[in-house]
Amino acid sequence: MGGDIALWMLGLLIFLILLGVHIGISLALCSALGVYLMLGSTEAALSILGNTAYEAIRKDVFAVIPLFVLMGDFISRSGAASDLYRVCDRALRRLPGRLAIATIAGNTVFAAVTGVSIAAAAAFSRIAYPEMKKVGYKQTFALGAVAGSACLGMLIPPSVLLIVWAILTEMSVGALFIAGIVPGIILAILFSAYVIIAAIRNPEIAPAFEGDTVEMTPAEIKSELIGGIGILFLILLVIGGIWTGVFTPTEAAGFGAIGALLIGIVKGMRWREIVDAIFQAGRTTAPIMFLLITAQMYSRLLAIGGAVNYIKALFLGMGVDPFLVIGLMMVIWIILGMLIDSVSIILLTVPIFAPIAATFGIDPIAFAIFGILVIEAGLLTPPFGLLVYTVKGAVPDPTVTLAQIFKGSTPYFLLILVAALLVLFIPALATWLPKLML
């Protein structure tokens, strides 16, 4: 009976989301109604859900999200992203499509201090796109480089999605952070290889130019050194601290936020900008925290009702090939990516998908990275790819259309799926570094 109720509540949850009810409200309503129907007591249902919410929010790991978001906001507002882009541009000046590759390289490094793809998309829409457009890059090609490479922010640590996944599955945040490094680098290499091949085959989409001949003033050199070295310092502090065991992820997030604040002050941030960054971090993380609380309630509903065991038994009883089930998960993730944001996708599916994957013998760390990659691809899928809308809103060009961004980002969407399949079939890409270092 409990399993049936849990499945009915899952159907009701999907129905409410399709009606446009906020996913957090939908999760809370379905969890409360489901537990009430199972227990037959309002008092017992409210007590269980209240304790679940309290136990969820009091975990130390929840502090990681606002601190990493704050670190990213400080870096974004300090202008360090612009410094990083210019450094990458000059370092890669001999490569075809160098500005697009500089965008990918900049996003790869920028991802290591933000953890949010939207921040990278917004920053590089204003920094990289105008530079590419100015020297004659084809509009769709330039837009695709910005939107596609921004996805790296969801994989390369620190990543909000990895933190959410770890919280839901009770995995180590540090292990998932380290696991995302190699696949993230592989994805960046795939993106860069595509740009180089495309630029060689059709030079008109990425004309060569000699932008490195422009003389820099001492002030510009100083600014770039501070921004570039500052970001590298933060990466060493945060990722290196977790890697070596000096910091827990929560401690690393705190020191990272302090380091980002110091970089911002040196770069000229004033009190008003610091306060705005703090408020923006709060506006970004408060909805995520609410979603995480309601997701824990939803997970408790599934646990009490035995829904996960019921679905596992259903698949195992049918004798379906495990990779067909994984393929179905990919399709569900991509379809959901067309409709809702990545955090919501994880909250809805991971409590069900992760135990099923474990039953099939798939390494939990490899499955987490595989899942994040597929969900990343959803950020670029029409009609509601979140990163596409972010680029459209941030890019300083009124002639840009959503269709152009979707078209330009399609190769990156496909390459993300390629990287996901590589991790699925070669789990060591994600697992060997955590096993080696942690």
CSV table of C-alpha atoms in Angstrom, one decimal:
chain,number,residue,atom,x,y,z
A,1,MET,CA,0.0,0.0,0.0
A,2,GLY,CA,2.8,2.4,0.9
A,3,GLY,CA,4.5,1.9,-2.4
A,4,ASP,CA,1.3,2.6,-4.3
A,5,ILE,CA,0.8,5.8,-2.4
A,6,ALA,CA,4.3,6.9,-3.1
A,7,LEU,CA,3.9,6.3,-6.8
A,8,TRP,CA,0.6,8.1,-6.8
A,9,MET,CA,2.3,11.1,-5.1
A,10,LEU,CA,5.1,10.9,-7.7
A,11,GLY,CA,2.4,11.2,-10.4
A,12,LEU,CA,0.8,14.1,-8.6
A,13,LEU,CA,4.1,15.8,-8.2
A,14,ILE,CA,4.8,15.6,-12.0
A,15,PHE,CA,1.2,16.9,-12.7
A,16,LEU,CA,1.6,19.9,-10.3
A,17,ILE,CA,5.0,20.8,-11.9
A,18,LEU,CA,3.4,20.6,-15.4
A,19,LEU,CA,0.7,22.9,-14.2
A,20,GLY,CA,3.3,25.5,-13.2
A,21,VAL,CA,3.3,25.0,-9.5
A,22,HIS,CA,6.7,25.9,-8.0
A,23,ILE,CA,8.7,22.6,-7.6
A,24,GLY,CA,9.4,23.3,-3.9
A,25,ILE,CA,5.7,23.8,-3.1
A,26,SER,CA,4.9,20.7,-5.1
A,27,LEU,CA,7.5,18.6,-3.3
A,28,ALA,CA,6.2,19.8,0.1
A,29,LEU,CA,2.5,19.2,-0.7
A,30,CYS,CA,3.1,15.7,-2.1
A,31,SER,CA,5.3,14.7,0.7
A,32,ALA,CA,2.9,15.9,3.4
A,33,LEU,CA,-0.1,14.3,1.7
A,34,GLY,CA,1.7,11.0,1.0
A,35,VAL,CA,3.0,10.6,4.5
A,36,TYR,CA,-0.5,11.5,5.9
A,37,LEU,CA,-2.2,8.8,3.7
A,38,MET,CA,0.4,6.2,4.8
A,39,LEU,CA,0.2,6.9,8.5
A,40,GLY,CA,-3.4,8.1,8.8
A,41,SER,CA,-2.4,10.8,11.3
A,42,THR,CA,-1.9,14.5,10.7
A,43,GLU,CA,0.2,14.8,13.9
A,44,ALA,CA,2.5,11.9,13.0
A,45,ALA,CA,2.9,13.2,9.4
A,46,LEU,CA,3.8,16.7,10.5
A,47,SER,CA,6.2,15.4,13.1
A,48,ILE,CA,8.1,13.2,10.7
A,49,LEU,CA,8.3,15.9,8.0
A,50,GLY,CA,9.3,18.6,10.6
A,51,ASN,CA,12.1,16.4,11.9
A,52,THR,CA,13.2,15.6,8.4
A,53,ALA,CA,13.4,19.3,7.5
A,54,TYR,CA,15.2,20.2,10.7
A,55,GLU,CA,17.8,17.4,10.3
A,56,ALA,CA,18.4,18.4,6.7
A,57,ILE,CA,19.1,22.0,7.3
A,58,ARG,CA,21.3,21.6,10.3
A,59,LYS,CA,23.9,19.6,8.4
A,60,ASP,CA,27.2,21.4,8.1
A,61,VAL,CA,27.4,20.6,4.4
A,62,PHE,CA,24.5,23.0,3.7
A,63,ALA,CA,26.9,25.9,4.5
A,64,VAL,CA,29.0,25.0,1.4
A,65,ILE,CA,26.4,26.2,-1.1
A,66,PRO,CA,26.1,29.9,0.0
A,67,LEU,CA,29.8,30.2,0.7
A,68,PHE,CA,30.8,29.0,-2.8
A,69,VAL,CA,28.1,31.1,-4.4
A,70,LEU,CA,29.4,34.1,-2.4
A,71,MET,CA,33.0,33.4,-3.6
A,72,GLY,CA,31.8,33.3,-7.2
A,73,ASP,CA,29.9,36.6,-6.8
A,74,PHE,CA,33.0,38.4,-5.3
A,75,ILE,CA,35.1,37.1,-8.3
A,76,SER,CA,32.4,38.1,-10.9
A,77,ARG,CA,32.1,41.6,-9.5
A,78,SER,CA,35.8,42.2,-9.1
A,79,GLY,CA,36.5,42.1,-12.8
A,80,ALA,CA,38.9,39.1,-12.4
A,81,ALA,CA,36.9,37.2,-15.1
A,82,SER,CA,37.9,39.8,-17.7
A,83,ASP,CA,41.6,39.6,-16.6
A,84,LEU,CA,41.4,35.8,-16.9
A,85,TYR,CA,39.9,36.0,-20.4
A,86,ARG,CA,42.6,38.3,-21.7
A,87,VAL,CA,45.4,36.1,-20.2
A,88,CYS,CA,43.9,33.0,-21.9
A,89,ASP,CA,43.6,34.9,-25.1
A,90,ARG,CA,47.2,35.8,-25.3
A,91,ALA,CA,48.4,32.4,-24.1
A,92,LEU,CA,46.4,30.7,-27.0
A,93,ARG,CA,47.2,33.2,-29.7
A,94,ARG,CA,48.7,30.7,-32.1
A,95,LEU,CA,45.6,28.4,-32.2
A,96,PRO,CA,42.8,28.7,-34.8
A,97,GLY,CA,39.6,30.1,-33.3
A,98,ARG,CA,41.7,31.5,-30.4
A,99,LEU,CA,39.0,33.7,-28.9
A,100,ALA,CA,36.5,30.8,-28.7
A,101,ILE,CA,39.2,28.6,-27.2
A,102,ALA,CA,40.1,31.4,-24.8
A,103,THR,CA,36.4,31.5,-23.8
A,104,ILE,CA,36.5,27.8,-23.1
A,105,ALA,CA,39.8,28.0,-21.2
A,106,GLY,CA,38.5,31.0,-19.2
A,107,ASN,CA,35.3,29.1,-18.3
A,108,THR,CA,37.3,26.1,-17.3
A,109,VAL,CA,39.3,28.1,-14.8
A,110,PHE,CA,36.4,30.4,-13.9
A,111,ALA,CA,34.3,27.3,-13.1
A,112,ALA,CA,36.9,26.4,-10.4
A,113,VAL,CA,35.9,29.5,-8.4
A,114,THR,CA,32.2,29.9,-9.1
A,115,GLY,CA,30.3,26.6,-9.1
A,116,VAL,CA,27.4,28.1,-11.0
A,117,SER,CA,27.1,27.9,-14.8
A,118,ILE,CA,24.8,30.9,-14.9
A,119,ALA,CA,27.5,33.2,-13.5
A,120,ALA,CA,30.0,32.0,-16.1
A,121,ALA,CA,27.4,32.5,-18.9
A,122,ALA,CA,26.5,36.0,-17.8
A,123,ALA,CA,30.1,37.0,-17.3
A,124,PHE,CA,31.5,35.7,-20.6
A,125,SER,CA,28.5,36.9,-22.6
A,126,ARG,CA,29.6,40.4,-21.7
A,127,ILE,CA,33.3,39.8,-21.9
A,128,ALA,CA,34.0,37.3,-24.7
A,129,TYR,CA,31.1,37.7,-27.2
A,130,PRO,CA,31.8,41.4,-28.0
A,131,GLU,CA,35.5,40.6,-28.6
A,132,MET,CA,34.6,37.7,-31.0
A,133,LYS,CA,32.0,39.8,-32.8
A,134,LYS,CA,34.4,42.7,-33.1
A,135,VAL,CA,36.9,40.7,-35.1
A,136,GLY,CA,34.4,39.0,-37.4
A,137,TYR,CA,33.4,35.7,-35.7
A,138,LYS,CA,30.2,34.2,-37.0
A,139,GLN,CA,27.4,35.1,-34.6
A,140,THR,CA,26.1,31.6,-34.0
A,141,PHE,CA,29.7,30.2,-33.5
A,142,ALA,CA,30.5,32.9,-30.9
A,143,LEU,CA,27.3,32.4,-29.1
A,144,GLY,CA,27.7,28.7,-29.0
A,145,ALA,CA,31.2,29.0,-27.5
A,146,VAL,CA,29.9,31.2,-24.7
A,147,ALA,CA,26.8,29.1,-23.9
A,148,GLY,CA,28.4,25.7,-24.4
A,149,SER,CA,31.6,26.3,-22.4
A,150,ALA,CA,29.6,27.8,-19.5
A,151,CYS,CA,28.3,24.2,-18.8
A,152,LEU,CA,31.7,23.5,-17.3
A,153,GLY,CA,30.7,25.4,-14.2
A,154,MET,CA,28.4,22.6,-13.3
A,155,LEU,CA,31.1,19.9,-13.4
A,156,ILE,CA,34.4,21.4,-12.4
A,157,PRO,CA,34.5,21.8,-8.6
A,158,PRO,CA,33.2,23.6,-6.7
A,159,SER,CA,29.9,22.8,-8.3
A,160,VAL,CA,26.5,23.5,-6.7
A,161,LEU,CA,25.1,20.5,-8.6
A,162,LEU,CA,27.7,18.2,-7.2
A,163,ILE,CA,27.0,19.5,-3.7
A,164,VAL,CA,23.2,18.9,-4.1
A,165,TRP,CA,23.9,15.4,-5.4
A,166,ALA,CA,26.1,14.6,-2.5
A,167,ILE,CA,23.6,15.8,0.0
A,168,LEU,CA,20.8,13.8,-1.5
A,169,THR,CA,22.8,10.6,-1.8
A,170,GLU,CA,24.8,11.1,1.5
A,171,MET,CA,28.1,10.9,-0.5
A,172,SER,CA,31.3,12.8,0.2
A,173,VAL,CA,31.2,16.3,-1.3
A,174,GLY,CA,35.0,16.2,-1.4
A,175,ALA,CA,35.1,12.9,-3.3
A,176,LEU,CA,32.6,14.2,-5.9
A,177,PHE,CA,34.6,17.5,-6.3
A,178,ILE,CA,37.8,15.6,-7.0
A,179,ALA,CA,35.9,13.2,-9.3
A,180,GLY,CA,34.7,16.1,-11.5
A,181,ILE,CA,38.2,17.3,-12.3
A,182,VAL,CA,39.3,14.8,-15.0
A,183,PRO,CA,35.9,14.6,-16.8
A,184,GLY,CA,35.8,18.4,-16.7
A,185,ILE,CA,39.2,18.7,-18.3
A,186,ILE,CA,38.3,16.1,-20.9
A,187,LEU,CA,35.1,18.0,-21.8
A,188,ALA,CA,37.1,21.3,-22.1
A,189,ILE,CA,39.5,19.4,-24.5
A,190,LEU,CA,36.6,18.1,-26.6
A,191,PHE,CA,35.2,21.6,-26.8
A,192,SER,CA,38.6,23.1,-27.8
A,193,ALA,CA,39.1,20.3,-30.4
A,194,TYR,CA,35.7,21.1,-32.0
A,195,VAL,CA,36.6,24.8,-32.2
A,196,ILE,CA,40.0,24.1,-33.8
A,197,ILE,CA,38.5,21.7,-36.4
A,198,ALA,CA,35.6,24.0,-37.2
A,199,ALA,CA,37.9,27.0,-37.6
A,200,ILE,CA,40.3,25.1,-39.8
A,201,ARG,CA,37.5,23.7,-42.0
A,202,ASN,CA,35.8,27.0,-42.3
A,203,PRO,CA,38.0,30.0,-41.5
A,204,GLU,CA,35.2,32.5,-42.1
A,205,ILE,CA,33.5,31.5,-38.8
A,206,ALA,CA,36.6,32.5,-36.8
A,207,PRO,CA,38.9,34.8,-38.7
A,208,ALA,CA,42.5,35.0,-37.7
A,209,PHE,CA,43.7,38.4,-36.4
A,210,GLU,CA,46.7,39.9,-34.5
A,211,GLY,CA,45.0,41.3,-31.4
A,212,ASP,CA,48.1,40.6,-29.3
A,213,THR,CA,50.0,43.5,-30.9
A,214,VAL,CA,48.0,46.0,-28.8
A,215,GLU,CA,50.2,47.7,-26.2
A,216,MET,CA,49.1,47.4,-22.6
A,217,THR,CA,49.4,50.1,-20.0
A,218,PRO,CA,51.1,49.4,-16.7
A,219,ALA,CA,47.7,49.6,-15.0
A,220,GLU,CA,46.2,47.0,-17.3
A,221,ILE,CA,49.2,44.7,-16.7
A,222,LYS,CA,48.9,45.1,-13.0
A,223,SER,CA,45.1,44.4,-13.1
A,224,GLU,CA,45.6,41.2,-15.1
A,225,LEU,CA,48.3,40.0,-12.8
A,226,ILE,CA,46.1,40.5,-9.7
A,227,GLY,CA,43.1,38.9,-11.3
A,228,GLY,CA,44.9,36.0,-13.0
A,229,ILE,CA,47.1,35.2,-10.0
A,230,GLY,CA,44.2,35.7,-7.6
A,231,ILE,CA,42.0,33.2,-9.3
A,232,LEU,CA,44.8,30.6,-9.5
A,233,PHE,CA,45.5,31.2,-5.8
A,234,LEU,CA,41.8,30.5,-5.0
A,235,ILE,CA,41.9,27.3,-7.0
A,236,LEU,CA,44.9,26.1,-5.1
A,237,LEU,CA,43.4,27.2,-1.8
A,238,VAL,CA,40.0,25.5,-2.4
A,239,ILE,CA,40.7,22.4,-4.5
A,240,GLY,CA,44.2,21.9,-3.2
A,241,GLY,CA,43.0,22.2,0.4
A,242,ILE,CA,40.3,19.6,-0.1
A,243,TRP,CA,42.7,17.4,-2.2
A,244,THR,CA,45.4,17.4,0.5
A,245,GLY,CA,42.9,17.0,3.4
A,246,VAL,CA,43.8,20.3,5.0
A,247,PHE,CA,40.2,21.6,4.7
A,248,THR,CA,36.8,20.0,4.7
A,249,PRO,CA,34.6,21.2,1.8
A,250,THR,CA,32.8,23.5,4.2
A,251,GLU,CA,36.1,25.0,5.5
A,252,ALA,CA,37.4,25.3,2.0
A,253,ALA,CA,34.3,27.3,1.0
A,254,GLY,CA,34.8,29.7,3.9
A,255,PHE,CA,38.4,30.3,3.1
A,256,GLY,CA,37.5,30.6,-0.6
A,257,ALA,CA,34.9,33.3,0.2
A,258,ILE,CA,37.5,35.2,2.3
A,259,GLY,CA,40.1,34.9,-0.4
A,260,ALA,CA,37.7,36.1,-3.1
A,261,LEU,CA,36.7,39.1,-0.9
A,262,LEU,CA,40.4,40.1,-0.5
A,263,ILE,CA,40.9,39.8,-4.3
A,264,GLY,CA,37.8,42.0,-4.8
A,265,ILE,CA,39.1,44.6,-2.4
A,266,VAL,CA,42.5,44.7,-4.1
A,267,LYS,CA,40.8,45.0,-7.4
A,268,GLY,CA,38.8,48.0,-6.3
A,269,MET,CA,35.5,46.7,-4.9
A,270,ARG,CA,33.9,49.1,-2.6
A,271,TRP,CA,31.5,48.6,0.4
A,272,ARG,CA,28.4,48.9,-1.7
A,273,GLU,CA,29.5,46.2,-4.2
A,274,ILE,CA,30.5,43.9,-1.3
A,275,VAL,CA,27.1,44.2,0.2
A,276,ASP,CA,25.4,43.7,-3.1
A,277,ALA,CA,27.4,40.5,-3.6
A,278,ILE,CA,26.3,39.2,-0.2
A,279,PHE,CA,22.7,40.0,-0.9
A,280,GLN,CA,22.9,38.4,-4.4
A,281,ALA,CA,24.4,35.2,-2.9
A,282,GLY,CA,21.5,35.1,-0.5
A,283,ARG,CA,19.0,35.5,-3.3
A,284,THR,CA,20.7,32.7,-5.2
A,285,THR,CA,21.0,30.2,-2.4
A,286,ALA,CA,17.7,30.7,-0.5
A,287,PRO,CA,15.6,29.0,-3.2
A,288,ILE,CA,18.1,26.2,-3.4
A,289,MET,CA,18.0,25.7,0.3
A,290,PHE,CA,14.2,25.6,0.3
A,291,LEU,CA,14.3,23.0,-2.5
A,292,LEU,CA,16.8,20.9,-0.6
A,293,ILE,CA,14.6,20.9,2.5
A,294,THR,CA,11.5,19.8,0.5
A,295,ALA,CA,13.6,17.3,-1.4
A,296,GLN,CA,14.6,15.6,1.9
A,297,MET,CA,10.9,15.4,2.7
A,298,TYR,CA,10.2,13.9,-0.7
A,299,SER,CA,13.0,11.4,-0.1
A,300,ARG,CA,11.5,10.4,3.2
A,301,LEU,CA,8.2,9.8,1.5
A,302,LEU,CA,9.9,7.5,-1.0
A,303,ALA,CA,11.7,5.7,1.8
A,304,ILE,CA,8.6,5.2,4.0
A,305,GLY,CA,6.5,4.0,1.0
A,306,GLY,CA,9.2,1.8,-0.4
A,307,ALA,CA,8.8,3.3,-3.9
A,308,VAL,CA,12.5,3.0,-4.8
A,309,ASN,CA,12.5,-0.8,-3.9
A,310,TYR,CA,9.3,-1.2,-5.9
A,311,ILE,CA,10.7,0.4,-9.0
A,312,LYS,CA,14.0,-1.5,-8.7
A,313,ALA,CA,12.1,-4.8,-8.4
A,314,LEU,CA,10.0,-3.8,-11.4
A,315,PHE,CA,13.0,-3.3,-13.6
A,316,LEU,CA,14.8,-6.4,-12.3
A,317,GLY,CA,11.7,-8.5,-12.7
A,318,MET,CA,11.3,-7.5,-16.3
A,319,GLY,CA,14.9,-8.6,-17.0
A,320,VAL,CA,15.6,-5.3,-18.8
A,321,ASP,CA,19.2,-4.7,-19.8
A,322,PRO,CA,20.8,-2.3,-17.4
A,323,PHE,CA,22.1,0.0,-20.2
A,324,LEU,CA,18.6,0.3,-21.5
A,325,VAL,CA,17.5,1.6,-18.1
A,326,ILE,CA,20.4,4.0,-18.0
A,327,GLY,CA,19.4,5.1,-21.5
A,328,LEU,CA,15.9,5.7,-20.3
A,329,MET,CA,17.3,7.8,-17.4
A,330,MET,CA,19.3,9.9,-20.0
A,331,VAL,CA,16.1,10.5,-22.0
A,332,ILE,CA,14.2,11.6,-18.9
A,333,TRP,CA,17.0,13.9,-17.8
A,334,ILE,CA,17.2,15.6,-21.3
A,335,ILE,CA,13.4,16.0,-21.5
A,336,LEU,CA,13.3,17.5,-18.0
A,337,GLY,CA,16.1,19.8,-19.0
A,338,MET,CA,13.7,21.3,-21.6
A,339,LEU,CA,11.3,22.2,-18.8
A,340,ILE,CA,12.9,22.8,-15.4
A,341,ASP,CA,16.3,23.8,-13.9
A,342,SER,CA,19.1,21.4,-13.1
A,343,VAL,CA,18.8,21.5,-9.3
A,344,SER,CA,15.1,20.6,-9.6
A,345,ILE,CA,16.0,17.7,-12.0
A,346,ILE,CA,18.4,16.3,-9.4
A,347,LEU,CA,15.9,16.6,-6.6
A,348,LEU,CA,13.2,14.9,-8.6
A,349,THR,CA,15.2,12.0,-10.1
A,350,VAL,CA,18.3,11.2,-8.1
A,351,PRO,CA,16.6,9.7,-5.0
A,352,ILE,CA,15.1,7.1,-7.5
A,353,PHE,CA,17.8,6.8,-10.1
A,354,ALA,CA,20.9,6.5,-7.9
A,355,PRO,CA,19.8,3.4,-6.0
A,356,ILE,CA,18.7,1.7,-9.2
A,357,ALA,CA,22.1,2.4,-10.8
A,358,ALA,CA,23.8,1.0,-7.7
A,359,THR,CA,21.8,-2.2,-8.0
A,360,PHE,CA,23.1,-2.5,-11.6
A,361,GLY,CA,26.7,-2.4,-10.2
A,362,ILE,CA,27.5,1.1,-11.5
A,363,ASP,CA,30.0,3.0,-9.3
A,364,PRO,CA,28.1,5.7,-7.4
A,365,ILE,CA,30.8,8.3,-8.1
A,366,ALA,CA,30.9,7.6,-11.8
A,367,PHE,CA,27.2,7.6,-12.0
A,368,ALA,CA,27.1,11.0,-10.2
A,369,ILE,CA,29.5,12.5,-12.8
A,370,PHE,CA,27.6,10.8,-15.6
A,371,GLY,CA,24.3,12.2,-14.3
A,372,ILE,CA,25.7,15.8,-13.9
A,373,LEU,CA,27.0,15.7,-17.5
A,374,VAL,CA,23.6,14.6,-18.9
A,375,ILE,CA,21.8,17.2,-16.8
A,376,GLU,CA,24.3,19.8,-18.0
A,377,ALA,CA,23.3,19.0,-21.5
A,378,GLY,CA,19.7,19.9,-20.5
A,379,LEU,CA,20.9,23.4,-19.9
A,380,LEU,CA,21.3,23.8,-23.6
A,381,THR,CA,18.1,22.1,-24.8
A,382,PRO,CA,15.2,24.0,-26.3
A,383,PRO,CA,12.7,25.3,-25.6
A,384,PHE,CA,13.8,26.3,-22.0
A,385,GLY,CA,17.5,25.7,-21.9
A,386,LEU,CA,18.5,27.9,-18.9
A,387,LEU,CA,21.9,28.8,-20.1
A,388,VAL,CA,20.6,29.9,-23.5
A,389,TYR,CA,18.2,32.3,-21.8
A,390,THR,CA,21.0,33.6,-19.6
A,391,VAL,CA,23.2,34.3,-22.6
A,392,LYS,CA,20.3,36.0,-24.4
A,393,GLY,CA,19.6,38.3,-21.5
A,394,ALA,CA,23.3,39.1,-20.8
A,395,VAL,CA,24.8,39.5,-24.3
A,396,PRO,CA,25.1,43.2,-25.3
A,397,ASP,CA,23.6,42.7,-28.8
A,398,PRO,CA,19.9,43.2,-29.5
A,399,THR,CA,20.2,41.3,-32.8
A,400,VAL,CA,20.9,38.0,-31.0
A,401,THR,CA,18.0,35.5,-31.1
A,402,LEU,CA,17.4,32.4,-29.1
A,403,ALA,CA,17.4,30.3,-32.2
A,404,GLN,CA,21.0,31.4,-33.0
A,405,ILE,CA,22.1,30.5,-29.5
A,406,PHE,CA,20.4,27.1,-29.6
A,407,LYS,CA,22.0,26.4,-33.0
A,408,GLY,CA,25.5,27.5,-32.0
A,409,SER,CA,25.4,25.4,-28.8
A,410,THR,CA,24.2,22.1,-30.4
A,411,PRO,CA,27.7,20.8,-31.0
A,412,TYR,CA,28.5,21.4,-27.4
A,413,PHE,CA,25.3,19.6,-26.3
A,414,LEU,CA,26.4,16.6,-28.3
A,415,LEU,CA,30.0,16.7,-26.9
A,416,ILE,CA,28.6,16.8,-23.4
A,417,LEU,CA,26.7,13.6,-24.1
A,418,VAL,CA,29.9,12.0,-25.5
A,419,ALA,CA,31.8,12.9,-22.3
A,420,ALA,CA,28.9,11.4,-20.3
A,421,LEU,CA,29.1,8.1,-22.2
A,422,LEU,CA,32.9,8.0,-21.8
A,423,VAL,CA,32.4,8.3,-18.0
A,424,LEU,CA,29.7,5.6,-18.0
A,425,PHE,CA,31.8,3.1,-20.0
A,426,ILE,CA,35.1,4.1,-18.5
A,427,PRO,CA,34.3,4.8,-14.8
A,428,ALA,CA,37.9,5.2,-13.9
A,429,LEU,CA,37.9,8.6,-15.5
A,430,ALA,CA,35.8,9.7,-12.5
A,431,THR,CA,36.9,7.3,-9.8
A,432,TRP,CA,40.7,6.9,-10.0
A,433,LEU,CA,41.5,10.4,-8.7
A,434,PRO,CA,39.2,10.3,-5.6
A,435,LYS,CA,40.6,6.8,-4.8
A,436,LEU,CA,44.1,8.0,-5.2
A,437,MET,CA,43.8,11.2,-3.2
A,438,LEU,CA,41.1,10.6,-0.6
